[in-house]
mmCIF file of C-alpha atoms in Angstrom:
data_model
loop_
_atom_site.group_PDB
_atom_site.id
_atom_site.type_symbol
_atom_site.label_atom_id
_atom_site.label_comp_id
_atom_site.label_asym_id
_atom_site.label_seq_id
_atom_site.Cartn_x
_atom_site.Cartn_y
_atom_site.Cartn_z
ATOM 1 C CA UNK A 1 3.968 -39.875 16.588
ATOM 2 C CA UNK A 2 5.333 -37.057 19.201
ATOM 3 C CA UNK A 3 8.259 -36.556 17.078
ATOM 4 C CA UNK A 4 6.463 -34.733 13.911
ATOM 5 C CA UNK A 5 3.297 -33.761 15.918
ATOM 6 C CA UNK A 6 4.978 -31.752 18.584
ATOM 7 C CA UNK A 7 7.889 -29.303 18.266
ATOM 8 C CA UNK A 8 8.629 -30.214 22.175
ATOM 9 C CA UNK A 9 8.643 -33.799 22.370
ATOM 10 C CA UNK A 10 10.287 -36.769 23.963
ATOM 11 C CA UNK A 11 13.671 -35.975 21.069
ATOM 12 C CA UNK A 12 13.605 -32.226 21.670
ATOM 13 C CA UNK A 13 13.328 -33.114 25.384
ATOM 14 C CA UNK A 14 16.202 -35.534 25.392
ATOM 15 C CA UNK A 15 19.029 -33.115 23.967
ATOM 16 C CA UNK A 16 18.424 -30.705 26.577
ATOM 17 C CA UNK A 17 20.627 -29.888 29.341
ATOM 18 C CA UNK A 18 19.983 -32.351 32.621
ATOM 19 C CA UNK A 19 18.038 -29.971 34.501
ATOM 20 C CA UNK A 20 16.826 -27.096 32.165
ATOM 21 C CA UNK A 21 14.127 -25.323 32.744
ATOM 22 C CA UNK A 22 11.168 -25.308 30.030
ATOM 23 C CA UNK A 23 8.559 -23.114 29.144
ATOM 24 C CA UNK A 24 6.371 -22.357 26.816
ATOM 25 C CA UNK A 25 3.267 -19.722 26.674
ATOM 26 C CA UNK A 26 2.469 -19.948 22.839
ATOM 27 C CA UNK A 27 0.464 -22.814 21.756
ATOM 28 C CA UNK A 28 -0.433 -25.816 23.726
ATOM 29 C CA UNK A 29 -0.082 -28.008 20.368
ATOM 30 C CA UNK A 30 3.804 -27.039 20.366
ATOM 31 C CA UNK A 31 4.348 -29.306 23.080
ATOM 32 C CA UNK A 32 3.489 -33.082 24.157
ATOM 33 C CA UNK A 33 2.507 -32.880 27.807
ATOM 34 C CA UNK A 34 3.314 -36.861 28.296
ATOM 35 C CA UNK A 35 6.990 -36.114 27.219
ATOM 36 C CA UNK A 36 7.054 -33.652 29.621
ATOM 37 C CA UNK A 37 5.618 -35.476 32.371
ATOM 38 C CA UNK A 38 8.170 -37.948 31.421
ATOM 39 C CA UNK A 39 11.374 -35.544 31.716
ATOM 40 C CA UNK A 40 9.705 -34.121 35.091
ATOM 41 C CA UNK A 41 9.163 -37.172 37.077
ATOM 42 C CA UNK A 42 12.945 -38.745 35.551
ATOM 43 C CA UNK A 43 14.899 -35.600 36.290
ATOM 44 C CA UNK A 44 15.677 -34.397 33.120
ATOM 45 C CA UNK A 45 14.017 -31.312 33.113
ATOM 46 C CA UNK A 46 13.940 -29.757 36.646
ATOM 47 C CA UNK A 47 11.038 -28.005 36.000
ATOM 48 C CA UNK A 48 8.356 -26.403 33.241
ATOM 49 C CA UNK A 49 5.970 -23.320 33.372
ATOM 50 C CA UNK A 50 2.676 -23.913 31.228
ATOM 51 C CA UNK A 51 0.326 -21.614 30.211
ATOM 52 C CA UNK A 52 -1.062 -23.081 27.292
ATOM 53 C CA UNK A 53 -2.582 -26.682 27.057
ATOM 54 C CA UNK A 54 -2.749 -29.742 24.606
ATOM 55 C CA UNK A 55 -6.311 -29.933 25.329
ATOM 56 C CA UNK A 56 -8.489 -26.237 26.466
ATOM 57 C CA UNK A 57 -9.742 -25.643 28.922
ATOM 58 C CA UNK A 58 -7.206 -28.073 31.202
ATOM 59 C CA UNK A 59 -9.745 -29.558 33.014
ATOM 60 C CA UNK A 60 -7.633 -33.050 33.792
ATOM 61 C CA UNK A 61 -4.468 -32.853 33.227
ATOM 62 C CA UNK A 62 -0.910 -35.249 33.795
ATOM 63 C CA UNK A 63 0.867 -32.571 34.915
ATOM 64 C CA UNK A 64 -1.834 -31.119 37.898
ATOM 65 C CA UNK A 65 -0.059 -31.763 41.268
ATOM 66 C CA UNK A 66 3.177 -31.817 40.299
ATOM 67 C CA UNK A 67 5.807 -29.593 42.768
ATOM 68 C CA UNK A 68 8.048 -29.023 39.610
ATOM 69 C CA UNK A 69 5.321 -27.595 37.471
ATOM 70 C CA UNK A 70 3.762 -24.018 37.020
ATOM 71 C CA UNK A 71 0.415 -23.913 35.465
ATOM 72 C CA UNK A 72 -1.360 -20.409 34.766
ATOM 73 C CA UNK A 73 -3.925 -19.755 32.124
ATOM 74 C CA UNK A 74 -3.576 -18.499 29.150
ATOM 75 C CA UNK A 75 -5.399 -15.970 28.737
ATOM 76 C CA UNK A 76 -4.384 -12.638 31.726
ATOM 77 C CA UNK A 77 -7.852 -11.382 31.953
ATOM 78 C CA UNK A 78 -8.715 -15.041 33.924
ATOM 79 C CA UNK A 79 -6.547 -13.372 37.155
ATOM 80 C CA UNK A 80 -9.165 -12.019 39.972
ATOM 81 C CA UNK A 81 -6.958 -8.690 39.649
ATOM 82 C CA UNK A 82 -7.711 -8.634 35.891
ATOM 83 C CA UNK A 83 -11.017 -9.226 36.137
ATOM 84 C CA UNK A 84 -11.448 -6.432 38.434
ATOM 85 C CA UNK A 85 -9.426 -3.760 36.378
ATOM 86 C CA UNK A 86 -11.797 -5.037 33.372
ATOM 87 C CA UNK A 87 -14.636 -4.136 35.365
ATOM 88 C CA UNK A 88 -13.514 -0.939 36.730
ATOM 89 C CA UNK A 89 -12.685 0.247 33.067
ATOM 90 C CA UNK A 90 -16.137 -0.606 31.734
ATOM 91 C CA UNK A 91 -17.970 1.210 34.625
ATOM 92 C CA UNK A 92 -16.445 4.299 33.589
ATOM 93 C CA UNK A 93 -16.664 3.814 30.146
ATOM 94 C CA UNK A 94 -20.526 4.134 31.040
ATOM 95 C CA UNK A 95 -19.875 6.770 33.187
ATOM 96 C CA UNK A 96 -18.318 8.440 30.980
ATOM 97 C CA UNK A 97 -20.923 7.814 28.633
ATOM 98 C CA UNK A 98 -24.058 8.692 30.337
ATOM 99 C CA UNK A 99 -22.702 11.635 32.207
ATOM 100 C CA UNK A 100 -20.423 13.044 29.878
ATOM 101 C CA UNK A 101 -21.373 12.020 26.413
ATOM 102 C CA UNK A 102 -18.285 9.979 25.830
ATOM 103 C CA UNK A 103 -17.368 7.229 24.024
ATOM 104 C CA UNK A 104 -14.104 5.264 24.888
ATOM 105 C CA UNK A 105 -13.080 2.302 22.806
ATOM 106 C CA UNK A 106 -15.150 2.593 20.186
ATOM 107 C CA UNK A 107 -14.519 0.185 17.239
ATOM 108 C CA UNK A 108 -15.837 1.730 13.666
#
């Protein structure tokens, strides 16, 4: 059951506050998104920020299209200014390396 799977369930949901915010960017297995859904749509929680899913990559999810909800993913390097910055650092790490003789980063 949701009570002993999930450390945010419909029992941890229910001795909140009436209109707490919740959120969690740990593990997507800490919470059960149905509970949630539940506490959403009746009220009890006014609203949740997600990063992390049950089920990766969140693909179909209850919670898509709520107004209450904030869903990111996990993992920062997915943002179109991350993936930028990623790609300026590894051009100049060859830069660096061709020109210069460099090596940045190096794991031994």
């Amino acid at each position: 059951t949701s009570y002993t799977r999930h450390l945010i369930n419909q029992n941890s949901l229910s001795k909140m506050k009436e209109g707490a915010l919740l959120i969690n960017a740990s593990r997507g297995d800490v919470h059960d998104e149905n509970a949630i859904y539940e506490a959403l749509i009746s009220g009890k929680i006014s609203g949740a920020g997600l990063d992390v899913f049950e089920k990766e990559p969140a693909k179909n999810n209850i919670l898509f299209g709520l107004d209450n909800v904030l869903l990111t993913p996990h993992i920062a390097a997915s943002t179109a200014e991350a993936q930028v910055i990623v790609a300026e650092m590894i051009a100049n790490q060859f830069v660096d390396f061709f020109l210069k003789n460099k090596v940045n980063n190096a794991v031994i």
